[in-house]
């Protein structure tokens, strides 16, 4: 997967009712390590990475690349939203489209932050790349992620098997500008 093409990066921070989506900063490093070392966060993602490995390898400013947003609540990182162009995938339907990914710290679960942040990121994407279809992949066992995908307007495009688990690929049809 690579960047989003001709999109100017970084954008101005995106503000929602409760959150700010912004470019990663050095102050987010500890939260990135916590996010990637969490066995809860990575239950459906193949497992966490060892904390000592993350401490050694994590750059000073992690996640700094086009399409990577920190989700900030009251000045602290609670999650990450990723929008990346799919260049390779087990499902041909996904190739060439933008993929929506998200990770949130367990303490931020259950408050609607993922839905709010993903909707804001998708709104931003519609503004900068109008008519762009978006895909989202998740394990079928991840009921919360499946529910969020439906709420965000993704419908099933394909099912596939990867990482010894059944996976679901959702497609969100492009929002066409009204005249």
Short mmCIF file of C-alpha atoms in Angstrom, two decimals:
data_model
loop_
_atom_site.label_atom_id
_atom_site.label_comp_id
_atom_site.label_asym_id
_atom_site.label_seq_id
_atom_site.Cartn_x
_atom_site.Cartn_y
_atom_site.Cartn_z
CA UNK A 1 0.00 0.00 0.00
CA UNK A 2 1.19 3.49 -0.64
CA UNK A 3 0.13 7.09 -0.38
CA UNK A 4 -2.99 8.79 -1.63
CA UNK A 5 -1.44 10.37 -4.72
CA UNK A 6 -1.95 14.08 -5.35
CA UNK A 7 -3.38 14.89 -1.91
CA UNK A 8 -1.67 17.76 -0.07
CA UNK A 9 -0.28 16.43 3.20
CA UNK A 10 -0.60 17.09 6.06
CA UNK A 11 -4.06 18.63 6.04
CA UNK A 12 -5.23 21.08 8.66
CA UNK A 13 -6.47 19.24 11.76
CA UNK A 14 -9.96 17.83 11.34
CA UNK A 15 -12.23 18.67 14.26
CA UNK A 16 -15.32 16.73 15.25
CA UNK A 17 -17.63 17.30 18.19
CA UNK A 18 -15.21 15.56 20.58
CA UNK A 19 -12.06 14.69 18.64
CA UNK A 20 -9.25 16.12 16.55
CA UNK A 21 -7.67 14.15 13.70
CA UNK A 22 -4.16 15.45 13.18
CA UNK A 23 -0.71 14.56 11.94
CA UNK A 24 1.35 12.41 14.35
CA UNK A 25 3.82 14.21 16.62
CA UNK A 26 6.74 13.14 18.81
CA UNK A 27 4.51 13.32 21.90
CA UNK A 28 2.45 10.42 20.48
CA UNK A 29 5.31 7.90 20.54
CA UNK A 30 4.36 6.27 23.87
CA UNK A 31 0.73 5.91 22.77
CA UNK A 32 1.83 4.34 19.46
CA UNK A 33 3.93 1.82 21.38
CA UNK A 34 1.02 1.06 23.71
CA UNK A 35 -1.30 0.67 20.70
CA UNK A 36 0.96 -1.78 18.87
CA UNK A 37 1.96 -3.74 21.99
CA UNK A 38 -1.63 -4.24 23.16
CA UNK A 39 -2.89 -7.82 22.96
CA UNK A 40 -6.48 -6.47 23.18
CA UNK A 41 -6.01 -4.14 20.20
CA UNK A 42 -4.36 -6.90 18.17
CA UNK A 43 -6.77 -9.74 18.99
CA UNK A 44 -7.98 -9.78 15.37
CA UNK A 45 -4.76 -8.50 13.80
CA UNK A 46 -2.34 -11.38 14.26
CA UNK A 47 -1.21 -10.47 17.76
CA UNK A 48 0.78 -7.64 19.32
CA UNK A 49 4.42 -6.79 18.76
CA UNK A 50 6.84 -7.09 21.68
CA UNK A 51 7.12 -3.82 23.61
CA UNK A 52 10.95 -3.93 23.75
CA UNK A 53 11.09 -4.34 19.97
CA UNK A 54 8.72 -1.40 19.50
CA UNK A 55 10.77 0.74 21.90
CA UNK A 56 13.89 0.07 19.80
CA UNK A 57 12.31 0.43 16.34
CA UNK A 58 9.62 3.09 16.73
CA UNK A 59 10.76 6.37 15.14
CA UNK A 60 10.79 9.61 17.11
CA UNK A 61 7.60 10.63 15.26
CA UNK A 62 5.72 7.40 14.49
CA UNK A 63 3.12 7.07 11.77
CA UNK A 64 4.18 10.17 9.87
CA UNK A 65 3.04 9.51 6.31
CA UNK A 66 0.18 10.62 4.07
CA UNK A 67 -3.11 9.15 5.21
CA UNK A 68 -2.06 8.57 8.83
CA UNK A 69 -4.11 10.51 11.36
CA UNK A 70 -3.73 10.52 15.13
CA UNK A 71 -7.09 10.58 16.87
CA UNK A 72 -6.73 13.08 19.70
CA UNK A 73 -9.10 13.43 22.65
CA UNK A 74 -8.43 16.37 24.97
CA UNK A 75 -4.80 16.64 23.84
CA UNK A 76 -3.91 12.94 24.06
CA UNK A 77 -3.71 10.26 21.38
CA UNK A 78 -6.40 7.58 21.75
CA UNK A 79 -6.10 5.97 18.32
CA UNK A 80 -5.00 6.08 14.72
CA UNK A 81 -6.85 6.25 11.41
CA UNK A 82 -5.08 5.08 8.26
CA UNK A 83 -6.13 5.77 4.69
CA UNK A 84 -3.86 3.99 2.20
CA UNK A 85 -4.04 3.05 -1.45
CA UNK A 86 -4.19 -0.74 -1.87
CA UNK A 87 -1.55 -1.99 -4.30
CA UNK A 88 -1.74 -5.69 -3.39
CA UNK A 89 -4.50 -7.72 -1.75
CA UNK A 90 -5.89 -11.24 -1.65
CA UNK A 91 -9.14 -9.78 -3.03
CA UNK A 92 -8.81 -8.21 -6.49
CA UNK A 93 -11.80 -5.98 -5.62
CA UNK A 94 -9.60 -4.05 -3.16
CA UNK A 95 -6.67 -3.31 -5.48
CA UNK A 96 -6.45 0.34 -6.50
CA UNK A 97 -8.92 1.51 -3.90
CA UNK A 98 -8.31 3.40 -0.67
CA UNK A 99 -8.30 1.20 2.44
CA UNK A 100 -9.63 2.50 5.76
CA UNK A 101 -7.91 1.12 8.84
CA UNK A 102 -8.21 2.12 12.47
CA UNK A 103 -6.76 1.21 15.85
CA UNK A 104 -7.92 2.54 19.21
CA UNK A 105 -6.54 2.07 22.70
CA UNK A 106 -8.83 -0.16 24.80
CA UNK A 107 -9.59 2.68 27.24
CA UNK A 108 -11.24 4.53 24.32
CA UNK A 109 -13.53 1.64 23.32
CA UNK A 110 -17.28 1.85 23.74
CA UNK A 111 -17.67 5.63 23.49
CA UNK A 112 -18.30 5.96 19.73
CA UNK A 113 -14.90 7.52 19.06
CA UNK A 114 -14.04 5.08 16.24
CA UNK A 115 -17.24 5.86 14.37
CA UNK A 116 -16.82 9.60 14.86
CA UNK A 117 -13.17 9.57 13.77
CA UNK A 118 -13.71 7.25 10.78
CA UNK A 119 -16.67 9.30 9.56
CA UNK A 120 -14.55 12.47 9.77
CA UNK A 121 -11.66 10.84 7.88
CA UNK A 122 -14.03 9.56 5.20
CA UNK A 123 -15.57 13.04 4.90
CA UNK A 124 -12.11 14.53 4.44
CA UNK A 125 -11.31 11.91 1.80
CA UNK A 126 -14.53 12.72 -0.09
CA UNK A 127 -13.47 16.37 -0.20
CA UNK A 128 -9.91 15.75 -1.43
CA UNK A 129 -10.57 12.74 -3.70
CA UNK A 130 -14.22 13.01 -4.78
CA UNK A 131 -15.77 9.81 -6.09
CA UNK A 132 -13.10 7.58 -4.51
CA UNK A 133 -14.32 4.09 -3.49
CA UNK A 134 -13.07 2.87 -0.11
CA UNK A 135 -12.55 -0.66 1.23
CA UNK A 136 -12.28 -1.97 4.77
CA UNK A 137 -11.15 -5.46 5.78
CA UNK A 138 -11.81 -7.09 9.13
CA UNK A 139 -12.12 -10.53 10.63
CA UNK A 140 -15.69 -11.80 10.60
CA UNK A 141 -15.21 -12.66 14.30
CA UNK A 142 -14.64 -8.98 15.10
CA UNK A 143 -18.29 -8.14 15.72
CA UNK A 144 -17.61 -4.55 16.79
CA UNK A 145 -15.64 -3.81 13.63
CA UNK A 146 -18.29 -5.46 11.45
CA UNK A 147 -20.96 -3.29 13.12
CA UNK A 148 -18.88 -0.13 12.62
CA UNK A 149 -18.32 -0.98 8.95
CA UNK A 150 -22.08 -1.24 8.38
CA UNK A 151 -22.68 2.02 10.26
CA UNK A 152 -20.12 3.76 8.01
CA UNK A 153 -21.87 2.52 4.85
CA UNK A 154 -19.65 -0.42 3.88
CA UNK A 155 -21.35 -3.41 2.29
CA UNK A 156 -19.89 -6.85 1.76
CA UNK A 157 -17.82 -7.18 -1.40
CA UNK A 158 -15.99 -10.44 -0.65
CA UNK A 159 -15.00 -12.89 2.04
CA UNK A 160 -11.58 -14.46 2.17
CA UNK A 161 -9.29 -16.37 4.46
CA UNK A 162 -6.06 -14.88 5.80
CA UNK A 163 -3.97 -15.27 8.94
CA UNK A 164 -5.89 -18.48 9.73
CA UNK A 165 -9.17 -16.59 10.08
CA UNK A 166 -12.22 -15.71 8.02
CA UNK A 167 -12.02 -12.14 6.75
CA UNK A 168 -14.62 -9.73 5.39
CA UNK A 169 -13.98 -7.07 2.76
CA UNK A 170 -16.43 -4.20 2.71
CA UNK A 171 -16.81 -1.62 -0.03
CA UNK A 172 -18.10 1.89 0.44
CA UNK A 173 -19.33 3.17 -2.87
CA UNK A 174 -18.13 6.61 -3.90
CA UNK A 175 -20.21 9.55 -2.73
CA UNK A 176 -21.03 11.39 -5.89
CA UNK A 177 -21.14 15.19 -5.68
CA UNK A 178 -24.61 16.65 -6.12
CA UNK A 179 -25.17 19.28 -8.77
#
